[in-house]
GROMACS .gro file of N, CA and C in nm:
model
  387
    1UNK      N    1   1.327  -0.963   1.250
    1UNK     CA    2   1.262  -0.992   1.123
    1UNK      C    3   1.367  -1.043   1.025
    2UNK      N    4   1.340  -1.150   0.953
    2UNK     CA    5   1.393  -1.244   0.865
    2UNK      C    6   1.445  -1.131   0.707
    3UNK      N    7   1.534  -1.149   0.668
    3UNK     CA    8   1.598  -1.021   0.546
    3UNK      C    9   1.469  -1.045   0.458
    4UNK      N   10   1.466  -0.938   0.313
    4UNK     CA   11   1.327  -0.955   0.238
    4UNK      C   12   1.398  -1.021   0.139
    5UNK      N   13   1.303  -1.064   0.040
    5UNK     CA   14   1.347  -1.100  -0.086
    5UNK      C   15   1.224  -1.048  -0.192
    6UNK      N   16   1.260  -0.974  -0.243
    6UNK     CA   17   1.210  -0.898  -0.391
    6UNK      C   18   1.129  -1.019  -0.469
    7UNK      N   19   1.015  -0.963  -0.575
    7UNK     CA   20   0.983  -1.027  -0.620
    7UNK      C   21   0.878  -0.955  -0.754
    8UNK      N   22   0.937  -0.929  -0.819
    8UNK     CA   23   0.883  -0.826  -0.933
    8UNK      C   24   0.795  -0.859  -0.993
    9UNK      N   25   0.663  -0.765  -1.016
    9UNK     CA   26   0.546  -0.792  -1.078
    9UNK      C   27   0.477  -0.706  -1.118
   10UNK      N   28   0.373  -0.700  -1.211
   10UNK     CA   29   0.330  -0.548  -1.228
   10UNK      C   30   0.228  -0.549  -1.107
   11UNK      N   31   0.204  -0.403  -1.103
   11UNK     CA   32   0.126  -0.358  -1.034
   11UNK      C   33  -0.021  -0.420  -0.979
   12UNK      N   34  -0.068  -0.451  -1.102
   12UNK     CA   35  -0.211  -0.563  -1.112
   12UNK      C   36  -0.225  -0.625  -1.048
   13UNK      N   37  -0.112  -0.725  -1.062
   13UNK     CA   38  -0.132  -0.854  -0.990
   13UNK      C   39  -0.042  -0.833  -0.852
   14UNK      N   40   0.037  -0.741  -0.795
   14UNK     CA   41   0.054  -0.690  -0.621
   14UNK      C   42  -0.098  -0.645  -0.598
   15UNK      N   43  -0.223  -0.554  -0.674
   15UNK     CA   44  -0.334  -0.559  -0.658
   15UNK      C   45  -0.423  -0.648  -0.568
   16UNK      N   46  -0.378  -0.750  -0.686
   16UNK     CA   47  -0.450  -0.856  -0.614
   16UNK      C   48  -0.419  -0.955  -0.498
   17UNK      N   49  -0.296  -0.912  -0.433
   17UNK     CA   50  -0.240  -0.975  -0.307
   17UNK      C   51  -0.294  -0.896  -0.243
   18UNK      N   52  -0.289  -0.747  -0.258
   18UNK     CA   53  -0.322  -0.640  -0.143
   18UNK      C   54  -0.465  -0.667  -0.109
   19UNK      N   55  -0.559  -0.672  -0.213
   19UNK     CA   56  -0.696  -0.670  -0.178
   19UNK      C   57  -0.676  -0.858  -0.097
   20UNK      N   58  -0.652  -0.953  -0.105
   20UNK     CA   59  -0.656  -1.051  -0.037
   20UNK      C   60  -0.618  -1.029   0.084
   21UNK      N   61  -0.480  -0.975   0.099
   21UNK     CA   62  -0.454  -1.003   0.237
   21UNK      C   63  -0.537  -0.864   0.321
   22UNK      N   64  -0.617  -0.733   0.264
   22UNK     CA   65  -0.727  -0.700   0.330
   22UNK      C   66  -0.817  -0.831   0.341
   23UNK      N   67  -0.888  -0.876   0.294
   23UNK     CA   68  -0.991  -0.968   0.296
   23UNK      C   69  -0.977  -1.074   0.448
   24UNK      N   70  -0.802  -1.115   0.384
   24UNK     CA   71  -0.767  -1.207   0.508
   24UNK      C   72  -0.744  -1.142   0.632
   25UNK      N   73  -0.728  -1.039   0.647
   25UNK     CA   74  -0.699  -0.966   0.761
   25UNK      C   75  -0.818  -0.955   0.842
   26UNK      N   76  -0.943  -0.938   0.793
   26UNK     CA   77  -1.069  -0.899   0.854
   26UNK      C   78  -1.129  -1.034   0.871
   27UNK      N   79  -1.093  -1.112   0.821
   27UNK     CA   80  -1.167  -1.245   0.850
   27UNK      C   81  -1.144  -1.298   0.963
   28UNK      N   82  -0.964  -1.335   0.951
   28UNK     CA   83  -0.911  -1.391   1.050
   28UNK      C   84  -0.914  -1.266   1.236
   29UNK      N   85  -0.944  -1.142   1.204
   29UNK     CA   86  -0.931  -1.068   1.329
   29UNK      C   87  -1.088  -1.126   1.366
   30UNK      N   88  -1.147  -1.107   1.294
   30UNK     CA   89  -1.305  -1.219   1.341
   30UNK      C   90  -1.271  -1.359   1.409
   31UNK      N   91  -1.192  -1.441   1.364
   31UNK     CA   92  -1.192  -1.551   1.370
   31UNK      C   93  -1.138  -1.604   1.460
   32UNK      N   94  -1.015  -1.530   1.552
   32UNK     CA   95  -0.952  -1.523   1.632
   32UNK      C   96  -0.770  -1.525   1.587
   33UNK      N   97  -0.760  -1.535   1.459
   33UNK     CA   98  -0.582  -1.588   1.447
   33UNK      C   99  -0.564  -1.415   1.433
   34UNK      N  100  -0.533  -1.370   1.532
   34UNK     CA  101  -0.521  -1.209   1.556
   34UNK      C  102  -0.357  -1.224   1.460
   35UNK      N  103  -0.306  -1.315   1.485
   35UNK     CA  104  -0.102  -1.352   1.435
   35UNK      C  105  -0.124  -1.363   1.300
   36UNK      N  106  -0.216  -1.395   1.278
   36UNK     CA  107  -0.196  -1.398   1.114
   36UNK      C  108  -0.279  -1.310   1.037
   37UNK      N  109  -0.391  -1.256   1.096
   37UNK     CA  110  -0.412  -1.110   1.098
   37UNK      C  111  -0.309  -0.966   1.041
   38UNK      N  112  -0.248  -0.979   1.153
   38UNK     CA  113  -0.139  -0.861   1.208
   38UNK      C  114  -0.064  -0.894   1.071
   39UNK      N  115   0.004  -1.079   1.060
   39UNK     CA  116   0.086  -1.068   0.918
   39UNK      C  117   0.056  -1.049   0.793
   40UNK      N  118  -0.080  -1.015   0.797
   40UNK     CA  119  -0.148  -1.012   0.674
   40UNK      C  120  -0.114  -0.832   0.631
   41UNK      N  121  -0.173  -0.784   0.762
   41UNK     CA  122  -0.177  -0.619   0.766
   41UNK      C  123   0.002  -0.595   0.697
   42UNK      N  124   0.062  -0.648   0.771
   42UNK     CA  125   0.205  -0.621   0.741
   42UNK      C  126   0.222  -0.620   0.614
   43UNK      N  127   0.182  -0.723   0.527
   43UNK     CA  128   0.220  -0.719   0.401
   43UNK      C  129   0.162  -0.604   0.334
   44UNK      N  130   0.057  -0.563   0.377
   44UNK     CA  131  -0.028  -0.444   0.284
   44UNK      C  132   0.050  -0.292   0.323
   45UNK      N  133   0.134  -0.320   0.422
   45UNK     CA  134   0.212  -0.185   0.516
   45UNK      C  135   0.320  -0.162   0.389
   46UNK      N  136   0.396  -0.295   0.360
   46UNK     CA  137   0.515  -0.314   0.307
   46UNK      C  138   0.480  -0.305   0.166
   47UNK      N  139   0.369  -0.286   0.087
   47UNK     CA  140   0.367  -0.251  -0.014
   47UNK      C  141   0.319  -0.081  -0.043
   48UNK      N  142   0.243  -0.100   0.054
   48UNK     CA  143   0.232   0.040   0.097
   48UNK      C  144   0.348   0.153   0.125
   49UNK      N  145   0.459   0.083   0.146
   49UNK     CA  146   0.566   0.183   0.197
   49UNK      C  147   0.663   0.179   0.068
   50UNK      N  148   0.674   0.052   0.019
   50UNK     CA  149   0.764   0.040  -0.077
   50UNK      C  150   0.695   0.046  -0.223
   51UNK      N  151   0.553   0.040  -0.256
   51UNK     CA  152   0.540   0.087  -0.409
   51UNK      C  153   0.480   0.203  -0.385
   52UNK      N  154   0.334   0.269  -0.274
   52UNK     CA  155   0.306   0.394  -0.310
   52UNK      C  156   0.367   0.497  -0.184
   53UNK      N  157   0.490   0.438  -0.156
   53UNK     CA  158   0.556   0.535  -0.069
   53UNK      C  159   0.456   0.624   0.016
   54UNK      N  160   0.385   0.564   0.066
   54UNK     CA  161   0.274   0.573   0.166
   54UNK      C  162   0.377   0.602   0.307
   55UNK      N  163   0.321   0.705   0.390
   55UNK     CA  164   0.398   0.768   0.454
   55UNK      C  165   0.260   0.892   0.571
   56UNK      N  166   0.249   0.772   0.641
   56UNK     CA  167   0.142   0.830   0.757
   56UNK      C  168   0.155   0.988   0.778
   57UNK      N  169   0.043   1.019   0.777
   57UNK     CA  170   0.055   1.208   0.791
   57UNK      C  171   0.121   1.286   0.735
   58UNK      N  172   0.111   1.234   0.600
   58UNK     CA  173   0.143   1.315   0.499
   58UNK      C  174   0.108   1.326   0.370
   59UNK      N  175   0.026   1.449   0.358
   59UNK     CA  176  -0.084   1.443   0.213
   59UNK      C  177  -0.026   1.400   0.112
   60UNK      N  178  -0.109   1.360   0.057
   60UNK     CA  179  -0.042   1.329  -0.121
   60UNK      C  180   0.031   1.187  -0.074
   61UNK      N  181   0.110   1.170  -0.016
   61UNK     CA  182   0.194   1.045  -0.038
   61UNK      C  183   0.069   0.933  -0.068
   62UNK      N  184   0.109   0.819  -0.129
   62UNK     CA  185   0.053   0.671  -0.100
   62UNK      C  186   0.011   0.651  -0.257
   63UNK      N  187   0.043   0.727  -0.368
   63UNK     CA  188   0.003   0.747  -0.479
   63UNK      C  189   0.032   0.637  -0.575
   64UNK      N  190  -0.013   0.503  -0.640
   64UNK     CA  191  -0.013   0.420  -0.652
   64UNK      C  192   0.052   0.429  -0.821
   65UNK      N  193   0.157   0.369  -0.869
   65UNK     CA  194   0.198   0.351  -0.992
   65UNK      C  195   0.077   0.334  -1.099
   66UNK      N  196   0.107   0.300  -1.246
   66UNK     CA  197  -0.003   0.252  -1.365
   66UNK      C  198  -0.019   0.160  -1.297
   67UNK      N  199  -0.118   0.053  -1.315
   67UNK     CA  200  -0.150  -0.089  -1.327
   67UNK      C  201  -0.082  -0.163  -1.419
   68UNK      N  202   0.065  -0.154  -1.502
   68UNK     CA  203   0.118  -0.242  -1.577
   68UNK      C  204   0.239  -0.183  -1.533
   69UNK      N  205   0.295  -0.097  -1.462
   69UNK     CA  206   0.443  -0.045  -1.401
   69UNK      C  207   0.491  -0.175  -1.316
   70UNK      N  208   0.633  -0.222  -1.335
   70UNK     CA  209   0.681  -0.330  -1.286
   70UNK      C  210   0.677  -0.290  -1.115
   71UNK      N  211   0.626  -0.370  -0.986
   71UNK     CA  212   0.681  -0.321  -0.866
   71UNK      C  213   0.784  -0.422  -0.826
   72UNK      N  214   0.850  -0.397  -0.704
   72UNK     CA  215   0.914  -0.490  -0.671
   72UNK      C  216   0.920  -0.458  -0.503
   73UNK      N  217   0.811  -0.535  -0.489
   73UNK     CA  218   0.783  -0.585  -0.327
   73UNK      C  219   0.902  -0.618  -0.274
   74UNK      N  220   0.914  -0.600  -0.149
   74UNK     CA  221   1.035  -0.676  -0.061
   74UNK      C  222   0.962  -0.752   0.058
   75UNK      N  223   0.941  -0.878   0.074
   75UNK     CA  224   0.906  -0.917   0.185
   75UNK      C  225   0.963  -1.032   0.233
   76UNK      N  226   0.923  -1.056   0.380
   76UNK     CA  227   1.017  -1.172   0.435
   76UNK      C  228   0.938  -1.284   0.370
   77UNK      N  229   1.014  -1.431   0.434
   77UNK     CA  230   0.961  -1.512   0.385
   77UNK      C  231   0.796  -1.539   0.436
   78UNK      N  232   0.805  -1.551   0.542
   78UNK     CA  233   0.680  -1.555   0.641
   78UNK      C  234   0.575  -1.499   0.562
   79UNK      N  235   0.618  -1.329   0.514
   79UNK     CA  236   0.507  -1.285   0.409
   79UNK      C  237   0.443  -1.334   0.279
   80UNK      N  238   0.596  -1.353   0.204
   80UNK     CA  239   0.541  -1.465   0.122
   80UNK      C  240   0.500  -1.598   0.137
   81UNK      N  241   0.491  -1.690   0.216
   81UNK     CA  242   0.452  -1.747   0.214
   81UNK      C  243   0.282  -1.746   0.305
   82UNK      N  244   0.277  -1.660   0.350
   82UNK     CA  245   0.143  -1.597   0.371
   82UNK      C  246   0.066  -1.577   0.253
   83UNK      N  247   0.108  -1.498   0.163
   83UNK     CA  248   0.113  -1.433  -0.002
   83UNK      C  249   0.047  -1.565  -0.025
   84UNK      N  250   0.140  -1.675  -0.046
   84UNK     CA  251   0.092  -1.787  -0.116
   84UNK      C  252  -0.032  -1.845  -0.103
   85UNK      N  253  -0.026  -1.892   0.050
   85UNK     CA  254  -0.178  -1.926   0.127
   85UNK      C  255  -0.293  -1.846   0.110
   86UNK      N  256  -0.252  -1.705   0.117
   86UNK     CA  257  -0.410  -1.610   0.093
   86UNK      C  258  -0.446  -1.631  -0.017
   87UNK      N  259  -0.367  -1.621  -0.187
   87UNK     CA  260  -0.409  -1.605  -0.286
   87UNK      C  261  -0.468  -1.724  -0.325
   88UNK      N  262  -0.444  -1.857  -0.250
   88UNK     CA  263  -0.529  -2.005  -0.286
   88UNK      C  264  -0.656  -1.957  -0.188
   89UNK      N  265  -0.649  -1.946  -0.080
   89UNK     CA  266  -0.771  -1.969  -0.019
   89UNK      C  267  -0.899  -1.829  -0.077
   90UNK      N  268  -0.827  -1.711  -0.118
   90UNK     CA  269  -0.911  -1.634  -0.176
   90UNK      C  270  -0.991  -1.699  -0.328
   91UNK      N  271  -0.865  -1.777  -0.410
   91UNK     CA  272  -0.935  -1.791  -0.565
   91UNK      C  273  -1.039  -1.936  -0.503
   92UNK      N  274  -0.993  -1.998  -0.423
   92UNK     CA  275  -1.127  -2.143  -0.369
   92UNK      C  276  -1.241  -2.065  -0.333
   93UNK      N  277  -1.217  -1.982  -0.248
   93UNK     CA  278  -1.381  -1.876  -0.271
   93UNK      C  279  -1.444  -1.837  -0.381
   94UNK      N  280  -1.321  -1.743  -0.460
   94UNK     CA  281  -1.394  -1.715  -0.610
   94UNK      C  282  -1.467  -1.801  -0.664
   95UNK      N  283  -1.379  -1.922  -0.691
   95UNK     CA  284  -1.444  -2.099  -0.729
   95UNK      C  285  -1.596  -2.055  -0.693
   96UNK      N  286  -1.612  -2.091  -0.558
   96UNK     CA  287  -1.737  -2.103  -0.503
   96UNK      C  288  -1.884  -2.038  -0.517
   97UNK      N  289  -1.810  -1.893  -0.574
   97UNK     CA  290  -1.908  -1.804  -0.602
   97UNK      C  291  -1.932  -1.769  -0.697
   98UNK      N  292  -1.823  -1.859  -0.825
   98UNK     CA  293  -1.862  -1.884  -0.972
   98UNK      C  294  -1.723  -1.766  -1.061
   99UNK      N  295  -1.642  -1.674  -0.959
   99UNK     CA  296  -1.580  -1.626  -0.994
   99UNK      C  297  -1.429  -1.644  -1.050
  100UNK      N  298  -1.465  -1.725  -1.139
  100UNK     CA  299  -1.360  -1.817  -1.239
  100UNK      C  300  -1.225  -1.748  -1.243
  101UNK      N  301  -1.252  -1.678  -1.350
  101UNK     CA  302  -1.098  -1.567  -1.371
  101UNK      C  303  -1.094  -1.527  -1.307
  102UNK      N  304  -1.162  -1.441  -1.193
  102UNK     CA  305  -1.032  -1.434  -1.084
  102UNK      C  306  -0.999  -1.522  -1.011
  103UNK      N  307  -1.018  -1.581  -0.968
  103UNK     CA  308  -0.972  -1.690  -0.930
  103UNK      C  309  -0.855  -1.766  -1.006
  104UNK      N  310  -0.848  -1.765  -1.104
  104UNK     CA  311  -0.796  -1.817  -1.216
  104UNK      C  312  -0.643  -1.753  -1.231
  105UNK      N  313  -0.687  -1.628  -1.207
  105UNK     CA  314  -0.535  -1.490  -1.191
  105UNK      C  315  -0.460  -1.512  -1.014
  106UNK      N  316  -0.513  -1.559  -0.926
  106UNK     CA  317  -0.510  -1.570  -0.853
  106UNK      C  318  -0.387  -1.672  -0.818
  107UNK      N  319  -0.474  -1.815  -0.871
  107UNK     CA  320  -0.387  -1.917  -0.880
  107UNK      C  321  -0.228  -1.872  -0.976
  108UNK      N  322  -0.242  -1.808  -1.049
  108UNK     CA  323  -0.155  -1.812  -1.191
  108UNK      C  324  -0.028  -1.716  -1.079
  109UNK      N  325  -0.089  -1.629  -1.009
  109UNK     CA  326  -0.002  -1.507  -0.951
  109UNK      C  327   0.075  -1.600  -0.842
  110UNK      N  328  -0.009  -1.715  -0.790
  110UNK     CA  329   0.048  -1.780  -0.640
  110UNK      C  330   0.182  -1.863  -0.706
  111UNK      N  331   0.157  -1.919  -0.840
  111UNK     CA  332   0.240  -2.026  -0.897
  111UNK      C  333   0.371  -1.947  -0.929
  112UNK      N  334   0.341  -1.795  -0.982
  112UNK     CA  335   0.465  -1.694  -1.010
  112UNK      C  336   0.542  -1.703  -0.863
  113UNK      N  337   0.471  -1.671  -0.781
  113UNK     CA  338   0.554  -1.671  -0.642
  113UNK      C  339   0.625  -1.798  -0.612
  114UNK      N  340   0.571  -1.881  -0.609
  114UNK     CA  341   0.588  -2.015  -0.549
  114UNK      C  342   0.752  -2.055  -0.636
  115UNK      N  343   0.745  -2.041  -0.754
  115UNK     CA  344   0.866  -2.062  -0.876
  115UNK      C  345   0.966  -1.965  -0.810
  116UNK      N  346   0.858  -1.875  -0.799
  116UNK     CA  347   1.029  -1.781  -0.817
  116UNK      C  348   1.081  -1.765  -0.700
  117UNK      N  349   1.019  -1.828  -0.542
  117UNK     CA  350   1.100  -1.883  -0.432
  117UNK      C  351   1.183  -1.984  -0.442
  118UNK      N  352   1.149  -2.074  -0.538
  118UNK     CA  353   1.166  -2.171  -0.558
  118UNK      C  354   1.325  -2.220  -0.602
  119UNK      N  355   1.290  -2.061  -0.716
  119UNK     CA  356   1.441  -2.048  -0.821
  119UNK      C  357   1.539  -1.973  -0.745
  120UNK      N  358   1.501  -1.944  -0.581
  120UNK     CA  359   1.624  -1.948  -0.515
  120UNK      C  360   1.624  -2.009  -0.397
  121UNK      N  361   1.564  -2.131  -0.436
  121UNK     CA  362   1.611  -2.240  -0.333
  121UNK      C  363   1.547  -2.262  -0.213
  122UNK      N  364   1.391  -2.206  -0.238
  122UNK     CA  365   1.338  -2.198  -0.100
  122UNK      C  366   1.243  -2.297  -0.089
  123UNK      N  367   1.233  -2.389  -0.029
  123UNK     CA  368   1.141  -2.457  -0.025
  123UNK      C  369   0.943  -2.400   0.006
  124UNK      N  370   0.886  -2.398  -0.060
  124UNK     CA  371   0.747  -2.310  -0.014
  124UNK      C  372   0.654  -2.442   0.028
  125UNK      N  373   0.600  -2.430   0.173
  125UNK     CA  374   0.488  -2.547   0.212
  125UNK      C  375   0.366  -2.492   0.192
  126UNK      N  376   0.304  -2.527   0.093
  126UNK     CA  377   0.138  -2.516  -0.018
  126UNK      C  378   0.038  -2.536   0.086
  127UNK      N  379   0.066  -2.620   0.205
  127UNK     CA  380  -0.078  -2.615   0.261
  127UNK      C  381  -0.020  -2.623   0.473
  128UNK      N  382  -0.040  -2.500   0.466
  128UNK     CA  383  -0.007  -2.412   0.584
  128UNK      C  384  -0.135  -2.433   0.676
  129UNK      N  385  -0.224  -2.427   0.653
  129UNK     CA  386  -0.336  -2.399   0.741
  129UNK      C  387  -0.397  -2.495   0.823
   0.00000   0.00000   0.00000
């Protein structure tokens, strides 16, 4: 596995990656891309381990910060740039179903990512699929 790179945000808006890449996870295990599935799950593991210190078989752990507490995800690139792809193809749904602002937060959260790979030199490819 490729080293992580951090990427600080409040809580809210890691929210709204987590609930996407659930979304994307169940779609695509339908759909057949079991690989991008699995990388989807991963990302929800890795926030899981690193903001609510979620920790299999063991009560109490997994206890989730405020919703405005800064987190700071660590993931590979692969993840983020997964990150990127889910949060467009989730807010083009919203679009569809009239669900503007989110959608709207969606896009705004993918563009935070996309910059701030960006501002260390990473090239991010926008249309993966």
């Amino acid at each position: 596995m490729s080293v992580g790179l951090i990427i600080a945000m409040p809580l809210r808006q890691w929210g709204l990656i987590d609930a996407c890449m659930d979304n994307d996870a169940s779609v695509e295990t339908v759909d057949g891309n079991c690989q991008r599935a699995d990388l989807a799950r991963s990302v929800r593991r890795a926030g899981w381990d690193q903001i609510a210190r979620w920790t299999p078989g063991v009560p109490g752990s997994g206890q989730w910060p405020p919703p405005d507490e800064i987190v700071k995800p660590q993931l590979t690139l692969a993840q983020w740039f997964l990150a990127v792809e889910v949060l467009e193809r989730w807010a083009a749904a919203g679009d569809q179903v009239g669900q503007h602002d989110t959608a709207a937060q969606k896009r705004e959260l993918r563009d935070l990512i996309v910059s701030r790979l960006q501002a260390h030199g990473i090239h991010v490819p926008l249309d993966r699929r």
